[in-house]
Coordinates of C-alpha atoms in Angstrom, one line a residue:
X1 CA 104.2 176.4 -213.2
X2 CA 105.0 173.9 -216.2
X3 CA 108.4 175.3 -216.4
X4 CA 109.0 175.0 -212.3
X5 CA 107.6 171.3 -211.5
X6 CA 110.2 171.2 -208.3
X7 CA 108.7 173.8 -206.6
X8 CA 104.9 172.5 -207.4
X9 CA 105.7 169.6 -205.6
X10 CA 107.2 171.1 -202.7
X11 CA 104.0 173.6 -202.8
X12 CA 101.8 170.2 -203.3
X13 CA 103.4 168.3 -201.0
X14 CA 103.4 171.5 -198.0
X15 CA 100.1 171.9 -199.1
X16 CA 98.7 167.8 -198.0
X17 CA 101.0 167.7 -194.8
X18 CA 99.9 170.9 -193.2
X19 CA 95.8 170.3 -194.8
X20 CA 94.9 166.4 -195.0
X21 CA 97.7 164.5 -193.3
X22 CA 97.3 166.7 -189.7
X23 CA 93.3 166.1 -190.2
X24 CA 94.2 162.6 -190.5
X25 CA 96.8 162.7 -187.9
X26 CA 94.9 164.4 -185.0
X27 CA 91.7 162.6 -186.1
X28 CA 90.0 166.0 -185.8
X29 CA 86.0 165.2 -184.6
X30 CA 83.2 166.7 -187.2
X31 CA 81.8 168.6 -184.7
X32 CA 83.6 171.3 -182.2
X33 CA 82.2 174.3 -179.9
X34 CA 84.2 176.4 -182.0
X35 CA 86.5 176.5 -184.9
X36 CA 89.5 174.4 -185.3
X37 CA 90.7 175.7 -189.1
X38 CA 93.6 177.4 -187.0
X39 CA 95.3 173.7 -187.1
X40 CA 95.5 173.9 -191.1
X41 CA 97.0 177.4 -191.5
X42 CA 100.3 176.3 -192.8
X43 CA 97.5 175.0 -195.9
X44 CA 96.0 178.4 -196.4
X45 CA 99.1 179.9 -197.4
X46 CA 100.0 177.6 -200.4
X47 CA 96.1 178.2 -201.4
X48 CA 96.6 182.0 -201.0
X49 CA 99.4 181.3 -203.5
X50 CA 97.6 178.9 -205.6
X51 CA 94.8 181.8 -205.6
X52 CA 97.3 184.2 -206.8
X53 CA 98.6 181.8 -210.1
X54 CA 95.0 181.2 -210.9
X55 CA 93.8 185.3 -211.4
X56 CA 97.4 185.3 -213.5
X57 CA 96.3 182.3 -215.7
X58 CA 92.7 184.2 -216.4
X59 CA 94.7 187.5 -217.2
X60 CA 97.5 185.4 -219.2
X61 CA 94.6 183.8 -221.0
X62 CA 93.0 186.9 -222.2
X63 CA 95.5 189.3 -222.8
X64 CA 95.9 187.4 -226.2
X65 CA 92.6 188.5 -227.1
X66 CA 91.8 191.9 -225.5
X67 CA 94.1 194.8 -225.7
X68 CA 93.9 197.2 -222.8
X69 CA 96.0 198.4 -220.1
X70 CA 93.1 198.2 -217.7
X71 CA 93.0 194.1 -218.4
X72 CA 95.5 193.7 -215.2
X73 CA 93.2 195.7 -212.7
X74 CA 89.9 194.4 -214.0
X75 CA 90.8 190.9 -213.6
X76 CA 92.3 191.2 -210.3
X77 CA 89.0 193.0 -209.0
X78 CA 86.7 190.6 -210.7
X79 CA 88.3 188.1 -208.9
X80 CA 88.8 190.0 -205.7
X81 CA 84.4 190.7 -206.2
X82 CA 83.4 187.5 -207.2
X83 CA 85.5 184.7 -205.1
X84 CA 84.1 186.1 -201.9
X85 CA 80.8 186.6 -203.1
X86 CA 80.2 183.1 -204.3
X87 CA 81.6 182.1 -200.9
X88 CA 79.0 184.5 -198.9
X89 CA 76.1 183.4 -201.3
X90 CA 77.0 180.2 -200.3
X91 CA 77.5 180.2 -196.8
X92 CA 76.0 184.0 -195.5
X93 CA 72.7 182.0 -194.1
X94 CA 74.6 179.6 -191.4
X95 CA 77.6 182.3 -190.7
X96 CA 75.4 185.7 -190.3
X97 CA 75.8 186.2 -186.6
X98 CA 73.5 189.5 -186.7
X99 CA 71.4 189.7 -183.6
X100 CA 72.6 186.8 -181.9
X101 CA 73.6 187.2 -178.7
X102 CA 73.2 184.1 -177.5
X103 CA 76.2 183.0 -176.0
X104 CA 76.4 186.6 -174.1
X105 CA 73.0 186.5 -172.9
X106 CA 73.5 182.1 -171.3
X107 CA 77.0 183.6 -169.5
X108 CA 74.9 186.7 -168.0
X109 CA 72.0 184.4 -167.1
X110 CA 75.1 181.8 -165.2
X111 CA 76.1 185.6 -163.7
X112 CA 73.1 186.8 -162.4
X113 CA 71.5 183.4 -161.1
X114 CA 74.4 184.1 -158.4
X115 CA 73.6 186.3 -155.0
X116 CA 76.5 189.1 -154.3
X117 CA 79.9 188.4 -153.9
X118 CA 79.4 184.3 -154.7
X119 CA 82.2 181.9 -155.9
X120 CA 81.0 180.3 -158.9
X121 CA 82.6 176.6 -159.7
X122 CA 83.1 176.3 -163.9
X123 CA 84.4 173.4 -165.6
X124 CA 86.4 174.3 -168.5
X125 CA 86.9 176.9 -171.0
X126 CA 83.4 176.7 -172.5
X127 CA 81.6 177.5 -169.8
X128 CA 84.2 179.5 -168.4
X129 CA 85.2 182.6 -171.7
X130 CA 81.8 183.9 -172.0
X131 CA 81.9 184.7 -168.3
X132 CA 85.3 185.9 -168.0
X133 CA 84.3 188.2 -171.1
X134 CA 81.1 189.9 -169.5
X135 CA 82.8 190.5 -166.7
X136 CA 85.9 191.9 -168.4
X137 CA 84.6 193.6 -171.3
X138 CA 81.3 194.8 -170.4
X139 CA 81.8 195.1 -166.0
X140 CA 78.8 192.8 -165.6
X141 CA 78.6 191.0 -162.0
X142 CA 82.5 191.5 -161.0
X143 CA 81.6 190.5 -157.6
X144 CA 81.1 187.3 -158.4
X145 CA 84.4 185.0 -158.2
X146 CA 84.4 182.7 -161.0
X147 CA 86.8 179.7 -160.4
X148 CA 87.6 177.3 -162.8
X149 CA 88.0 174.4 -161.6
X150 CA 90.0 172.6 -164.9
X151 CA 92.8 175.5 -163.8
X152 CA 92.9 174.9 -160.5
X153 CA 95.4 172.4 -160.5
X154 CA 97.9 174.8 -161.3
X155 CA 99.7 177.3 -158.9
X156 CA 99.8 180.1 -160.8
X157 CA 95.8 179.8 -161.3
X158 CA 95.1 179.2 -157.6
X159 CA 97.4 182.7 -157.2
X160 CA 94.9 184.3 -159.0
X161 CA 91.9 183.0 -157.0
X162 CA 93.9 184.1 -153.7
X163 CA 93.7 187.8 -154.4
X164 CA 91.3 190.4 -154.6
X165 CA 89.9 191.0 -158.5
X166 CA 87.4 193.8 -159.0
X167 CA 84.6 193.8 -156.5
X168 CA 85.3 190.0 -155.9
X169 CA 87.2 189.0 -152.7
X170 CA 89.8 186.4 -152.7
X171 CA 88.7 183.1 -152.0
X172 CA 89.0 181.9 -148.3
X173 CA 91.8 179.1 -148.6
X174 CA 94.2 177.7 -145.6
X175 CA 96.5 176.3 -148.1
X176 CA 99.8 178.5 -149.0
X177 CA 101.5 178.6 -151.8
X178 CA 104.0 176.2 -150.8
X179 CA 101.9 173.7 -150.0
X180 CA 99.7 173.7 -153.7
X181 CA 102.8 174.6 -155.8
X182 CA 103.8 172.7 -158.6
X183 CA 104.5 168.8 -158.1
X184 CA 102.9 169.3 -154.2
X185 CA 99.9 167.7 -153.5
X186 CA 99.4 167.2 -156.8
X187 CA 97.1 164.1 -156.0
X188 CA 96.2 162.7 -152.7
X189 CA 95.9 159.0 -152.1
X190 CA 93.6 157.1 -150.3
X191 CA 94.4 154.8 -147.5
X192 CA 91.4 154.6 -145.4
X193 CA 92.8 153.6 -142.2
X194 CA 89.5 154.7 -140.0
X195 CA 86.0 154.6 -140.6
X196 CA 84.9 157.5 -138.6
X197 CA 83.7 160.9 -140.4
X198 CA 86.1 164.0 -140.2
X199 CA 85.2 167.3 -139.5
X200 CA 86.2 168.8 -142.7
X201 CA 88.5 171.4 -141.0
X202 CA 90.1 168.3 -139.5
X203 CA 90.7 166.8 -142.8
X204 CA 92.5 169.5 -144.4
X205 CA 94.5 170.2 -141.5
X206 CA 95.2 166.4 -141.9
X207 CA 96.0 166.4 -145.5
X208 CA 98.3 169.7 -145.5
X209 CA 99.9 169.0 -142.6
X210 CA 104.0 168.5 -143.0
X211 CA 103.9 165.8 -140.2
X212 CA 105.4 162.4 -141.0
X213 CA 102.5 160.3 -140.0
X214 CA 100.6 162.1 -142.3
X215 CA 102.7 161.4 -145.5
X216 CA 102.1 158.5 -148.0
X217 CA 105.2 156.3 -147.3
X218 CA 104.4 156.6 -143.7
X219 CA 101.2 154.7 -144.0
X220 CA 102.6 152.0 -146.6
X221 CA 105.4 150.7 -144.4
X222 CA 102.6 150.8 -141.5
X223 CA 100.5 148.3 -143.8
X224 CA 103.6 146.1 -144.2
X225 CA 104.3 147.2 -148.2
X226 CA 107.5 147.8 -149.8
X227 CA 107.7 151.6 -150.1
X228 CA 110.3 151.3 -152.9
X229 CA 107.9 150.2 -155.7
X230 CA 106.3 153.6 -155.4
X231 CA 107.9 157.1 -157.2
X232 CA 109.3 159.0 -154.8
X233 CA 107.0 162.2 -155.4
X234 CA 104.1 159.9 -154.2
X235 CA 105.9 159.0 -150.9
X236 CA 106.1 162.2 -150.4
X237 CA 102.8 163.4 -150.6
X238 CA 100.2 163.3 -147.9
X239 CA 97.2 160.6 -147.6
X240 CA 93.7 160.8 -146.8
X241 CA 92.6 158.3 -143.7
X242 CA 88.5 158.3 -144.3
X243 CA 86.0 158.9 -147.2
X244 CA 83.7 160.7 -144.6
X245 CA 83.8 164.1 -144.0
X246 CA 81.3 166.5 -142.4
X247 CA 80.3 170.0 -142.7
X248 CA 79.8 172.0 -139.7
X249 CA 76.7 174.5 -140.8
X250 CA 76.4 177.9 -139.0
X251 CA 72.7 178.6 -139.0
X252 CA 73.1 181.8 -138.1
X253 CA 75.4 183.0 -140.9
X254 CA 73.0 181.2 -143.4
X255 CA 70.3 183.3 -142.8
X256 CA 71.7 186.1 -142.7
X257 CA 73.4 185.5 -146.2
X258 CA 70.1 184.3 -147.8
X259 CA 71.7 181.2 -148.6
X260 CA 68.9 179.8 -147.6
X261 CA 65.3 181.7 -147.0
X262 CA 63.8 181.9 -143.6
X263 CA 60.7 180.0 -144.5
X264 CA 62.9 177.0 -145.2
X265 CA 65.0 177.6 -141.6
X266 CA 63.6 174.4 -140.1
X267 CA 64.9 172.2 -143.0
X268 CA 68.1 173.3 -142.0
X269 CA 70.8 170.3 -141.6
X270 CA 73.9 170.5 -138.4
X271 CA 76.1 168.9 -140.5
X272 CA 76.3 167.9 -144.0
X273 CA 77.8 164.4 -145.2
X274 CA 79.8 163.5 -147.9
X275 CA 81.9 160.7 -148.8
X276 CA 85.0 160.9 -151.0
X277 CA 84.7 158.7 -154.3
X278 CA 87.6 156.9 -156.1
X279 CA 91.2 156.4 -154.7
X280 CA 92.3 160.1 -154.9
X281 CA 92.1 163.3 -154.5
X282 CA 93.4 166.1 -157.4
X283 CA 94.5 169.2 -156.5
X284 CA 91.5 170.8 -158.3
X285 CA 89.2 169.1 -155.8
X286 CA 91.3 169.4 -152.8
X287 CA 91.5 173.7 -153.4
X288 CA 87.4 173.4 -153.7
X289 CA 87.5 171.4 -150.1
X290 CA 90.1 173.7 -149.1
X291 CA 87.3 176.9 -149.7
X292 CA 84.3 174.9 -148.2
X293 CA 86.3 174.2 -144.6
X294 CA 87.0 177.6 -144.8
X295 CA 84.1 179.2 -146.3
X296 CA 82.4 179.3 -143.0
X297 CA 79.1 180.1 -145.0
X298 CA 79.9 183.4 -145.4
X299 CA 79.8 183.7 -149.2
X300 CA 77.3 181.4 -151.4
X301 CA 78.6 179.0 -153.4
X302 CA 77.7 177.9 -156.9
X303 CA 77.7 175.1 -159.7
X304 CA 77.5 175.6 -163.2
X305 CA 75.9 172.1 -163.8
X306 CA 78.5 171.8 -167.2
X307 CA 78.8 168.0 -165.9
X308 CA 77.3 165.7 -163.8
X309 CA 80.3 163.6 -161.8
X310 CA 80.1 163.7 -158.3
X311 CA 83.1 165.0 -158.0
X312 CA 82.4 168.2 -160.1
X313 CA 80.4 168.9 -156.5
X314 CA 83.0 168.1 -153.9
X315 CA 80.8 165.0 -153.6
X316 CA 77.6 167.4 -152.5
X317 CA 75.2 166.4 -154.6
X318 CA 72.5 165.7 -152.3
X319 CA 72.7 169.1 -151.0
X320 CA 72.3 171.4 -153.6
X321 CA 69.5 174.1 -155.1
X322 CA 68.9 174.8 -158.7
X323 CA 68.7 178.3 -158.9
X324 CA 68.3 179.8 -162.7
X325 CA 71.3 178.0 -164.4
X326 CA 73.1 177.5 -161.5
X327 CA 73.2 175.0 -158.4
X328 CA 73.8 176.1 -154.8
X329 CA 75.2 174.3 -152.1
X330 CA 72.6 174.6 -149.4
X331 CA 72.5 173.0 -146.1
X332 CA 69.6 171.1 -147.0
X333 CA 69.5 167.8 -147.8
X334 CA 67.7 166.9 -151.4
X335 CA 69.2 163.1 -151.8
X336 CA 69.8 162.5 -156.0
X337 CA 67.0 160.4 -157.8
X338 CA 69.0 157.5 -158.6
X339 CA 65.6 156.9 -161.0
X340 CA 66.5 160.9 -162.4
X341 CA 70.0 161.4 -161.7
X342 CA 70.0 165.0 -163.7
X343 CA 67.8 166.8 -161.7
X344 CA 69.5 167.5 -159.1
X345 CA 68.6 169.4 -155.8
X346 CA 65.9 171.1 -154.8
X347 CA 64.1 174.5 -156.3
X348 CA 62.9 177.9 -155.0
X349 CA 59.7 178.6 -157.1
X350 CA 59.6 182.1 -156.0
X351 CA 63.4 182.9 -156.0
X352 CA 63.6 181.4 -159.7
X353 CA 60.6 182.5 -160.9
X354 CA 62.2 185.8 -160.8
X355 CA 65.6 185.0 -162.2
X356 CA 63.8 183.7 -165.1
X357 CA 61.7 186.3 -165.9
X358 CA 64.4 188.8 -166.3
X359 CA 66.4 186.6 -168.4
X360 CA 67.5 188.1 -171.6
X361 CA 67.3 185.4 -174.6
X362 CA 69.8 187.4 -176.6
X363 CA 67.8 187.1 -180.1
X364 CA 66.8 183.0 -179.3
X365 CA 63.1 183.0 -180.5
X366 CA 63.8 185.5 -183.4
X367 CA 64.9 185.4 -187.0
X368 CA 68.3 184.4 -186.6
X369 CA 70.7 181.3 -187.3
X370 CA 70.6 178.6 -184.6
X371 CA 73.6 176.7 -184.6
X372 CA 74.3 173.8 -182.9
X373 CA 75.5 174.7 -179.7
X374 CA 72.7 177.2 -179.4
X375 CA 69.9 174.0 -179.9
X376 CA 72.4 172.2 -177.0
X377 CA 71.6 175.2 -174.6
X378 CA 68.4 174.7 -175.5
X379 CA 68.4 170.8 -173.4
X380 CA 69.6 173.0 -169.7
X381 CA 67.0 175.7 -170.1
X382 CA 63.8 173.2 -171.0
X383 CA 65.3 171.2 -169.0
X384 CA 65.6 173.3 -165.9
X385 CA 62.3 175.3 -167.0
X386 CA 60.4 172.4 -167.2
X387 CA 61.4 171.7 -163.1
X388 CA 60.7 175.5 -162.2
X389 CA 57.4 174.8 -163.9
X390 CA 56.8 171.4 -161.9
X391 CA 57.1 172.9 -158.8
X392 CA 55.1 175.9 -159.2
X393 CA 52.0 173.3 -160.3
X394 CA 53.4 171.4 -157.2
X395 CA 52.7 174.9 -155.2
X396 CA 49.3 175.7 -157.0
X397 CA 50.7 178.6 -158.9
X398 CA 49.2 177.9 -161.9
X399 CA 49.2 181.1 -163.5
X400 CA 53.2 181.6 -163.0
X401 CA 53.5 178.0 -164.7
X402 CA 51.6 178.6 -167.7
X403 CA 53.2 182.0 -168.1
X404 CA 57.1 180.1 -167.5
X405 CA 55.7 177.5 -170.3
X406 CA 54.9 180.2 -172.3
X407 CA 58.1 181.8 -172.1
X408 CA 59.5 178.8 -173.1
X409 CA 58.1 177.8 -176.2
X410 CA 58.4 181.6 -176.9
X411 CA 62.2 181.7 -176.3
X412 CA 63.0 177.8 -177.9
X413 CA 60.3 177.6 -180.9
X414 CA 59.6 173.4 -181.7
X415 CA 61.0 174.2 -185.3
X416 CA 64.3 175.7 -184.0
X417 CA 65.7 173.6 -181.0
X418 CA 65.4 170.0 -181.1
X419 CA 65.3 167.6 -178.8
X420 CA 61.6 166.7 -178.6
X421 CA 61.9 164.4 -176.1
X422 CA 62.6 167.4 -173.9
X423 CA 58.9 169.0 -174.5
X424 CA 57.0 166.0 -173.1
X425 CA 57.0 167.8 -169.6
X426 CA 55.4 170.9 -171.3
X427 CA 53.0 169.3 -172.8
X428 CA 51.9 167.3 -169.6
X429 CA 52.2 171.0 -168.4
X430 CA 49.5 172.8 -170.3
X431 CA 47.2 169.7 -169.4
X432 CA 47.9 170.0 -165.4
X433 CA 47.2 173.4 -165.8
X434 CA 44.0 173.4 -167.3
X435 CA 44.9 174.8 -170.9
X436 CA 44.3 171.8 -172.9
X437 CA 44.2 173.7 -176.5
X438 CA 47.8 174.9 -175.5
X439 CA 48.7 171.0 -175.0
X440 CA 47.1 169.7 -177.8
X441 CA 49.1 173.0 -180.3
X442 CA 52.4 171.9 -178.5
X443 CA 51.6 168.3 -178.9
X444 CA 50.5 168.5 -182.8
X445 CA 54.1 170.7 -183.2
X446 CA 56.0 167.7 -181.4
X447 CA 54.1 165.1 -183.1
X448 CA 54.6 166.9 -187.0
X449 CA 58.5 166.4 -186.1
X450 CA 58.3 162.6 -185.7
X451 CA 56.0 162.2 -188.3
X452 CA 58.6 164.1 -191.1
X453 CA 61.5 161.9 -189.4
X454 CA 59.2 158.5 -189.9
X455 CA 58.4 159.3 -193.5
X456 CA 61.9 160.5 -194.5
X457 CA 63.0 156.6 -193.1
X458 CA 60.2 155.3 -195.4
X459 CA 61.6 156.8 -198.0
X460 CA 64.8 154.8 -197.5
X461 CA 65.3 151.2 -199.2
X462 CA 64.5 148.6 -197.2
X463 CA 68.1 147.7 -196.5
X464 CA 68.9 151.4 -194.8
X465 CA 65.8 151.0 -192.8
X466 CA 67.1 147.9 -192.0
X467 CA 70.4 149.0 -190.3
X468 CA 68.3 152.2 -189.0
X469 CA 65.6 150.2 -186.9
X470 CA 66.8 150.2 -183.5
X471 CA 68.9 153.3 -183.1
X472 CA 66.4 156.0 -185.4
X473 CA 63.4 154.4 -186.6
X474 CA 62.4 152.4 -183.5
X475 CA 63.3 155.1 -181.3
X476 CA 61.4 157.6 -182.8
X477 CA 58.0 155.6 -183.1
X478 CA 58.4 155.0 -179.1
X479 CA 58.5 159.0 -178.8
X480 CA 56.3 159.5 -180.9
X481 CA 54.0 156.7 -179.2
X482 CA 55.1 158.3 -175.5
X483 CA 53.5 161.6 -176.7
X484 CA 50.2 159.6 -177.3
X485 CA 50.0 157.8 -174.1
X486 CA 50.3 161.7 -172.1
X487 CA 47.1 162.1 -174.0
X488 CA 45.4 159.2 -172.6
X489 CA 46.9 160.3 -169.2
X490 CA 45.0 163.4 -168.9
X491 CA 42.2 161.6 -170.3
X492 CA 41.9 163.7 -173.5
X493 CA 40.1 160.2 -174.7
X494 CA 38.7 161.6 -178.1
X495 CA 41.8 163.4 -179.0
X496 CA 43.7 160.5 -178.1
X497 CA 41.6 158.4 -180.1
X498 CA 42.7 160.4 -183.3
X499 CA 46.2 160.7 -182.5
X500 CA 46.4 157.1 -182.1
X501 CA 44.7 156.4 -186.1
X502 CA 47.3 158.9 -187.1
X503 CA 49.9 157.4 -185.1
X504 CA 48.8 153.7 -186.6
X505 CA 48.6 155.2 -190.0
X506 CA 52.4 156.4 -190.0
X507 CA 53.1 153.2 -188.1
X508 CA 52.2 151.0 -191.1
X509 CA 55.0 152.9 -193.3
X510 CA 56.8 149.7 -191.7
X511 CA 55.0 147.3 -192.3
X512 CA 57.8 145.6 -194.5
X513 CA 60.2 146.4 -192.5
X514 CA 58.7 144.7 -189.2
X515 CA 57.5 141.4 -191.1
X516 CA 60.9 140.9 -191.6
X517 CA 61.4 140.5 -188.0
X518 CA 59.6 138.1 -185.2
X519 CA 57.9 139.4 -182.5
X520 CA 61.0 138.4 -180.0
X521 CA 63.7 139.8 -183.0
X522 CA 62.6 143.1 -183.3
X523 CA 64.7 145.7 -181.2
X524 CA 63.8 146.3 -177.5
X525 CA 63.6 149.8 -175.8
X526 CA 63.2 149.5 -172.5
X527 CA 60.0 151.0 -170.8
X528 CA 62.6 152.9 -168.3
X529 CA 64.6 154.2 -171.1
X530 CA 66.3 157.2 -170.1
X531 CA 66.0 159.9 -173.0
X532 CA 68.2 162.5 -170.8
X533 CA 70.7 159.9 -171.4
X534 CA 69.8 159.4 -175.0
X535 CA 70.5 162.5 -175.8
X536 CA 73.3 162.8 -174.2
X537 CA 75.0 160.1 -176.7
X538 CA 73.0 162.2 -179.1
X539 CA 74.9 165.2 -178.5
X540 CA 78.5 163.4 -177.8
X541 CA 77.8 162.1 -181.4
X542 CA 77.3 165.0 -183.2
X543 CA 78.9 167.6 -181.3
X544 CA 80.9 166.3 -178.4
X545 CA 82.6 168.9 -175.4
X546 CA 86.0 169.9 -176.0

């Protein structure tokens, strides 16, 4: 290499650019669903031949000193024993996938929350692969359509979708290929030129129509504008005249389906409502119309619940139904809590109550390695558990709540998953139940987390705490406090009463901290703080979507 200092440089310099500099350069997060070493392959080969000097350099080195012919091949297996096993000594415990199914048993629980031959609605790919794989690979629910919606601006995808795959029928759709193929209809533009609501079968005949009147440029020189400052492909393209559109329900057909149950037939809408949002429509969202005018009721549809823009439901938010993992549109109105804005829709206790306990947990609550997007999962099942539960107390089934807590704390152990916040409800759970030695175990488990977290900041200098007080520190004593105050709801006084000397006692670890600071200086959280939105930042931080 001494000898050769040209080509060590262009090795070194091969080496940076295709390691460092494209880290640098794509400003890769810390955090991904899945691994992104693929980018700094052109790396691995001038360390594969780095590897390959350095076992030469040990043999080069000893051959001076022992004698053998054997020298060569012991080296080179030493090397070939020992390199990997420092590496799986080292990193065996957070890479041993054994037993974890995980991932497989989340996309069969998405699956299986669907009645036969539903269209499901996906967002991207990681919601999106583990489905396609069970149903691929291992046969399981092929009669369900699984569309994805990120895809579904393209032709070729929305080819797919239009004919028949395994047991899954094509999707009903009005729109040909001409009229969705590339650079048509990409986007359609808003120009609201009537108030009224369209029947949604009007809209689309509207917005697919080859009319004039029904293009963009015809509308613009209506309203008096200069059609020439716009591209030409946008002229071209049709316009939408209303926000409003409404949704003819057949009763009949929804019945019959089970879309929705006969005990709930008198909450049954006519119509439903929906208003578009924003100043245009994508081709994504106009194919998803496209299937609802022409859906006719005949075949349930479904949500993943991967995001929470209105537009991810065709603007149908307020008429959806949580069942499992998945939400479907049902012709019954349950408006958004502006106050809750993630809980969405309405819930079958008895329909989900089933779903759930048949779930498969795919090794979650054993001895295995939970990674981070296994805790994530972890926020949609506590957090769509923890409504199941709700309305079963709601329905006097207390039994079936207890045993759905249970299940829960069974499935997503305290010390495993995170996300304390999440495990309020459960412990409010146990005490409208009646089992308040389950509430006070759960509550002790929570509690033990915030108190580690509060005396790991003590530990800090007062300078870190400092620049920690409103984001960690601060946050975590209002948690922690939160947890006391469901005590004193459910009137567990004397409990309460020693939680709260405890609570005090961790409280004072601050004390330096908090004199440094006024009454009116010392960070404010907000006695409506929303945690689901908390951790949400939490988890765009540290392990954002793709």
């Amino acid at each position: 290499m001494y000898s050769d200092l040209k080509r060590f440089w262009v090795l070194l310099v091969f080496f940076l650019l295709t390691g460092l500099a494209i880290q640098f350069y794509t400003n890769v997060r810390p955090f991904e669903p899945r691994e992104r070493d693929y980018s700094v392959v052109g790396s691995f080969y001038v360390f594969a031949i780095w590897i390959g000097f350095g076992v030469y350099a040990i043999y080069d080195l000893l051959q001076s000193r022992i004698k053998t012919k054997l020298l060569a091949p012991v080296v080179t297996l030493a090397c070939l024993i020992i390199v990997p096993g420092v590496l799986a000594a080292n990193n065996w415990d957070d890479h041993d996938r054994s037993g974890k199914y995980t991932t497989n048993s989340m996309a069969r629980k998405y699956l299986e929350s669907c009645a036969p031959n539903a269209i499901l609605f996906t967002i991207g790919d990681n919601d999106t692969f583990p489905l396609w794989y069970l149903q691929e690979i291992e046969g399981v629910r092929t009669d369900v359509r699984v569309v994805n919606t990120s895809l579904f601006q393209t032709d070729w995808y929305i080819d797919q979708m239009k004919r028949k795959a395994y047991e899954s029928d094509p999707i009903p759709s009005q729109l040909t290929h001409n009229q969705y193929r590339g650079g048509t209809r990409d986007v359609i533009i808003r120009r609201e030129i009537t108030k009224d609501t369209l029947p949604i079968k009007d809209f689309m005949d509207f917005v697919s129509s080859e009319r004039p009147d029904t293009k963009f440029k015809y509308v613009a020189e209506k309203q008096g504008e200069d059609s020439s400052q716009y591209p030409k492909h946008l002229l071209n393209s049709n316009y939408f005249p209303t926000r409003s559109i409404s949704i003819p329900v057949n009763k009949e057909m929804v019945l019959k389906n089970g879309v929705v149950k006969q005990k709930d037939a008198d909450k049954i809408e006519d119509n439903l409502y929906t208003q578009i949002e924003g100043s245009y429509i994508y081709k994504n969202r106009l194919l998803m119309l496209d299937i609802i005018a022409n859906n006719n009721w005949e075949r349930p549809i479904y949500f993943t619940g991967g995001a929470f823009g209105s537009e991810d439901y065709i603007w149908l938010k307020d008429y959806l139904q949580l069942d499992g993992m998945c939400y479907k549109l049902v012709p019954i109105k349950t408006a958004v809590n502006k106050a809750n804005p993630y809980d969405m829709g309405r819930v079958d206790p008895d329909l989900m109550y089933d779903m759930v306990k048949n779930w498969e947990w795919g090794g979650s609550g054993e001895d295995m390695y939970y990674d981070i997007e296994t805790r994530r999962n972890g926020i949609t099942y506590r957090g769509n558990l923890a409504r199941l539960i709700e309305q079963l107390i709601n329905d006097k089934k207390l039994d079936k709540a207890e045993e759905i807590a249970d299940i829960a704390m069974a499935k997503m152990p305290v010390d495993k998953f995170g996300f304390y916040s999440l495990l309020e409800p459960y412990v409010s759970a146990y005490y409208e139940i009646g089992n308040v030695e389950k509430g006070r175990a759960l509550y002790k488990d929570v509690a033990k987390k915030y108190q580690e977290n509060l005396v790991y900041y003590s530990s800090l200098s007062i300078e870190n705490q400092d620049r920690m007080v409103g984001e960690d520190i601060y946050l975590d004593i209002q948690r922690y406090r939160a947890l006391i105050d469901l005590l004193v709801i459910y009137n567990d006084e004397e409990f309460a009463l020693q939680e709260t000397k405890t609570f005090n006692s961790y409280l004072s670890l601050f004390d330096e901290l908090m004199n440094r600071y006024s009454q009116d200086e010392l960070p404010e959280i907000p006695t409506d703080l929303d945690f689901n939105e908390a951790i949400k930042d939490t988890i765009d931080r540290i392990a954002p979507e793709n």
